[in-house]
XYZ file of C-alpha atoms in Angstrom:
284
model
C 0.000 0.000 0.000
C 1.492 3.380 -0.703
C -1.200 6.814 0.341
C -4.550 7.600 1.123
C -7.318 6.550 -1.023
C -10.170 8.896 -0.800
C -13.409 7.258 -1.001
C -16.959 9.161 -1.914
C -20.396 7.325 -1.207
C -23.906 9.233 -2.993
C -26.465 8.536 -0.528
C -29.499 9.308 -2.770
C -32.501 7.598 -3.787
C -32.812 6.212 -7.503
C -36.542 6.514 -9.307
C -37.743 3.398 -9.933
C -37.745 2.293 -13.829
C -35.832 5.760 -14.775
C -32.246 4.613 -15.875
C -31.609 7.382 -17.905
C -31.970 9.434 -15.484
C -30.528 7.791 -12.224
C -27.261 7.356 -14.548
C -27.465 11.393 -15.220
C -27.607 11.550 -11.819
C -24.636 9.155 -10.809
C -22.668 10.999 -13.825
C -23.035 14.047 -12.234
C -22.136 12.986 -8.608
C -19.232 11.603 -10.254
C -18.278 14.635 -11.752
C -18.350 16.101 -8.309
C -16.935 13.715 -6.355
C -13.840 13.574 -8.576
C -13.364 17.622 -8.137
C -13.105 17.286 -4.411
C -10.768 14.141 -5.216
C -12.217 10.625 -4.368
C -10.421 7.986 -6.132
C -13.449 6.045 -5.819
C -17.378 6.553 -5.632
C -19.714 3.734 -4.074
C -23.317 4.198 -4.914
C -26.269 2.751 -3.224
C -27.887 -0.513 -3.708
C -30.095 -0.957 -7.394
C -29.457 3.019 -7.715
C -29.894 2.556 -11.440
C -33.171 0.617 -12.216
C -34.361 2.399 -8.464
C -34.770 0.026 -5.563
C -38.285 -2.316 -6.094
C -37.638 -5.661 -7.016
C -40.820 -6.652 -7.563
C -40.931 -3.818 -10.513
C -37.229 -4.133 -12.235
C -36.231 -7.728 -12.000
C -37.491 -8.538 -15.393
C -34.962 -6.112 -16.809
C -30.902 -6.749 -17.452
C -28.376 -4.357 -16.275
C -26.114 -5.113 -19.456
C -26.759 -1.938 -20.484
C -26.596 -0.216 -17.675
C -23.395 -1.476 -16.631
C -22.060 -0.221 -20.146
C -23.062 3.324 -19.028
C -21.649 2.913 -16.039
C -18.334 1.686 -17.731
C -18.309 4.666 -19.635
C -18.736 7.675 -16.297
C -15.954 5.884 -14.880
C -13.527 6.686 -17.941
C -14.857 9.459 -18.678
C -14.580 11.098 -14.760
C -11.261 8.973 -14.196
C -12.937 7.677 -11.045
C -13.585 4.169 -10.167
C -16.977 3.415 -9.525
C -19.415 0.702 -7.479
C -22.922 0.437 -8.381
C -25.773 -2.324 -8.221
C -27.732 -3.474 -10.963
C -29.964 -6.494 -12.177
C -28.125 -9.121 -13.552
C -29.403 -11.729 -15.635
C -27.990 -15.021 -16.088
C -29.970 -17.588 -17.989
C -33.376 -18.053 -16.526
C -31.579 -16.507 -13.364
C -32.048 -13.109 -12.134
C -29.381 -11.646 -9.236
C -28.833 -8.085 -7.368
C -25.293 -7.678 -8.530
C -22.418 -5.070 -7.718
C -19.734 -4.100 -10.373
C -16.377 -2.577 -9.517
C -15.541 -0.566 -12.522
C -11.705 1.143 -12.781
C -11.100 4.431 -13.865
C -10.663 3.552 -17.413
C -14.049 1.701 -17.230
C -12.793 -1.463 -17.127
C -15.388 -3.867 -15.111
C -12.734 -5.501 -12.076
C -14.874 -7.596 -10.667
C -18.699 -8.658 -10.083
C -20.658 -9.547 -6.982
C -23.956 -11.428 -6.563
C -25.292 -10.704 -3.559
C -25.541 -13.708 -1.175
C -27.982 -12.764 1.598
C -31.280 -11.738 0.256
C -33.601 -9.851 2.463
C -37.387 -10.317 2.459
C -39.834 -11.869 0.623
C -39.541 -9.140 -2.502
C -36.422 -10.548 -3.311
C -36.613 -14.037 -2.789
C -39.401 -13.855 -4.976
C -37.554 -11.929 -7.721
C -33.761 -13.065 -7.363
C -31.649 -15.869 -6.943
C -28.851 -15.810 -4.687
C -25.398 -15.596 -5.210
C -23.354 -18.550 -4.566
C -19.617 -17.254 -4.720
C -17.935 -15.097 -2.181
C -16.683 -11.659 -3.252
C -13.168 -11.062 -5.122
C -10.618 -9.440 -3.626
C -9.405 -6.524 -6.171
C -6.148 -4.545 -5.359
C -6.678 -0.681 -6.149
C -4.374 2.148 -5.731
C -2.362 0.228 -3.078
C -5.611 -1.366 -1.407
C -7.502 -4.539 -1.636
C -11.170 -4.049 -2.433
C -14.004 -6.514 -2.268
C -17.749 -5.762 -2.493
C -21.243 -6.683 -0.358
C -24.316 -5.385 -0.925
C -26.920 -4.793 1.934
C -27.696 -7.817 3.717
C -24.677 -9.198 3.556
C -22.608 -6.811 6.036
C -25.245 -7.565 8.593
C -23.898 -11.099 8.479
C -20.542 -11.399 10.502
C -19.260 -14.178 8.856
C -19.447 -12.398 5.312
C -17.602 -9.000 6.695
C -14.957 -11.868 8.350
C -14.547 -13.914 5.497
C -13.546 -11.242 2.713
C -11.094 -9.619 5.662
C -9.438 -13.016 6.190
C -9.205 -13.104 1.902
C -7.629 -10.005 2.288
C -9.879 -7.588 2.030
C -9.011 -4.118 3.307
C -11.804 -1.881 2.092
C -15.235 -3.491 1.996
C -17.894 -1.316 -0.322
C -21.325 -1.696 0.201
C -24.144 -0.381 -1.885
C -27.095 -1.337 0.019
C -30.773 -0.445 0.038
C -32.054 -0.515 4.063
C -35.975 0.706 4.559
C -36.500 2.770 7.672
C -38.183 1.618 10.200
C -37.973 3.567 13.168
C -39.345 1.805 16.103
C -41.760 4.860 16.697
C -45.394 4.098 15.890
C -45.464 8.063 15.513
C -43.842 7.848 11.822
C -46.799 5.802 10.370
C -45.424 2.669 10.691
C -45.851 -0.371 13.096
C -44.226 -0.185 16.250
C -40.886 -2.660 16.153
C -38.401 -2.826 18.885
C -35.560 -3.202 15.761
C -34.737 -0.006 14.338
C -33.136 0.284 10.970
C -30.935 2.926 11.657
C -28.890 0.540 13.916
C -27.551 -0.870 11.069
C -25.366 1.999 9.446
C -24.850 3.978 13.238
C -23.522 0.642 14.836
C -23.387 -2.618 13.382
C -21.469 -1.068 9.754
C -18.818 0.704 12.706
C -18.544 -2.695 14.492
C -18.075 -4.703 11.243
C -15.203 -2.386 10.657
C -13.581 -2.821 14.262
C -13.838 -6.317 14.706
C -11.963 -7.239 11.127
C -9.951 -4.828 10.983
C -10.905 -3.181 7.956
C -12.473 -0.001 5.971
C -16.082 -0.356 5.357
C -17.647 2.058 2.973
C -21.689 1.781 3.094
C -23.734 3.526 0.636
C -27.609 3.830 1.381
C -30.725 5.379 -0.022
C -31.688 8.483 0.969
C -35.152 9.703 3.002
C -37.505 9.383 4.107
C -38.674 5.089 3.239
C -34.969 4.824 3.671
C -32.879 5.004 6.475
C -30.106 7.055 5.171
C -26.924 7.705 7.840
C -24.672 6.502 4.963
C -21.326 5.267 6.714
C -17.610 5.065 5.929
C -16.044 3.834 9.228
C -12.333 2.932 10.085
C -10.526 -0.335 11.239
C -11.162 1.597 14.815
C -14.918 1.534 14.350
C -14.945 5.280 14.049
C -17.449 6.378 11.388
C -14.631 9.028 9.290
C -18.282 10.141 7.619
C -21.489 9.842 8.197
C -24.888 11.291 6.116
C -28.494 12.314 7.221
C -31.443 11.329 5.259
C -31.022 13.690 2.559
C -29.278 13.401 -0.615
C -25.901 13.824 0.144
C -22.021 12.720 -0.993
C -19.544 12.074 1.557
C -15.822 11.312 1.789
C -13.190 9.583 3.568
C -9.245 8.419 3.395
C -8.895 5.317 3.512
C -5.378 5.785 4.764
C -2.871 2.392 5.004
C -1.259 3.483 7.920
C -4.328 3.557 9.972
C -4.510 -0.065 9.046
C -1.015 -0.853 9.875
C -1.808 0.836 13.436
C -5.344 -0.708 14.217
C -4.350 -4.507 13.427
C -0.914 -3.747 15.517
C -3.346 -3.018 18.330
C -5.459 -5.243 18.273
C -4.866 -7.555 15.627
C -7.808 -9.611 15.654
C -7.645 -11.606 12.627
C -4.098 -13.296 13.126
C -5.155 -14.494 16.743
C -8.733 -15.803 15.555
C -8.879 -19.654 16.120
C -12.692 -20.293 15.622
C -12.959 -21.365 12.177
C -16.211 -21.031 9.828
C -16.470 -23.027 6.753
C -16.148 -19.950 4.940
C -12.875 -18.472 6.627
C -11.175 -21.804 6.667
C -11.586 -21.232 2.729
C -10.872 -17.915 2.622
C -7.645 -18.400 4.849
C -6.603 -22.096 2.030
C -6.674 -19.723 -0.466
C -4.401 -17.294 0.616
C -2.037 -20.080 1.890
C 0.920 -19.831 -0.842
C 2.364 -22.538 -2.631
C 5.268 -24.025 -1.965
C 6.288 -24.683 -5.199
C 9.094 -27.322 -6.487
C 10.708 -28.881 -3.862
């Protein structure tokens, strides 16, 4: 790893079956975020096609992700954003990691799907997420659901992950019978105030979340730090916010408290993740 790598999440909300416009929008943001000098831009979960699976599943992302391809080269900013992808007679919530000259790094089905909505209208992934280097720091992707899992956050950190980006799509739901809404003890906003913080803590890693915007969504967009410190947090409103995502903070939090060398409970999933990195030991 060598510097900083300034990150920029768009918390906004995408209009549902509007592409052209959403990707007007995220060309724009883009534009933005690469003036105040992110090296990278995560956007929120099905930003593109707008956030209703019930409404876009039918439609593939191909082109979409083409578009996409293209405000990356043409801003000189890598980009993260969700789309539909179609596979066959399968249908999956998938993230792309696109460099700055456009080129597509890596894909991500998402694993965890939440609610009936999209168990109804996706499949689920079945592979864990790549680890990419980039600009001296390796990058893998979640989206939504997935960073509420511990094991998911654990297994891409013991792969190697450093920087986990998240586009993810979480409904509010306050716990206040006041806002409309049944009255639930489990409020949304939990998720990016204190479990995104803690997934960042506890493997040692940068975690850059990137929700929808108010008010059916909870907002409080997140980039938090190996410490569990949130570098940047949103509202509910439409809003872009940035982050290092400095190396040497890294170096410093896992001297600390370097949780993932001392771990001895193994998953199925980490016991992979950790094989894979094992190197080989070539002729003997």
């Amino acid at each position: 790893m060598t510097g900083p790598l300034r990150v920029a999440v768009l918390q906004s909300t995408g209009l549902v079956n509007a592409p052209q416009q959403n990707l007007r929008h995220v060309a724009a943001r883009a534009q933005e975020a690469r003036r105040l000098g992110a090296d990278i831009l995560v956007t929120s979960e099905l930003f593109i096609s707008g956030y209703a699976p019930s409404l876009v599943h039918g439609q593939d992302g191909a082109a979409q992700r083409v578009r996409l391809a293209d405000i990356a080269a043409s801003t000189g900013l890598a980009l993260v954003a969700s789309t539909v992808e179609h596979d066959g007679g399968n249908h999956y919530i998938s993230a792309s990691f696109f460099g700055p000259d456009g080129t597509e790094l890596t894909r991500y089905r998402k694993q965890h799907l939440f609610g009936p909505a999209e168990r109804q209208a996706f499949e689920a992934g079945q592979a864990p997420p790549a680890v990419v280097p980039f600009g001296g720091v390796n990058v893998a992707l979640g989206i939504c659901f997935d960073i509420e899992f511990p094991e998911f956050a654990r297994a891409a950190a013991v792969a190697g992950a450093e920087l986990l980006c998240i586009p993810t799509a979480v409904p509010l739901r306050s716990g206040d019978p006041g806002d409309g809404g049944e009255d639930h003890p489990f409020d949304t906003r939990l998720i990016p105030s204190m479990v995104v913080p803690t997934r960042a803590l506890e493997n040692q890693m940068f975690v850059a979340y990137a929700n929808h915007s108010g008010p059916h969504f909870a907002g409080l967009s997140t980039i938090a730090d190996p410490y569990g410190r949130r570098l940047a947090a949103a509202a509910d409103e439409d809003q872009l916010i940035l982050a290092d995502v400095d190396p040497s903070v890294l170096r410093r939090a896992r001297r600390d408290t370097d949780y993932l060398s001392h771990l001895t409970i193994r998953t199925p999933a980490t016991a992979s993740a950790r094989t894979a990195r094992l190197p080989s030991k070539g002729p003997q």
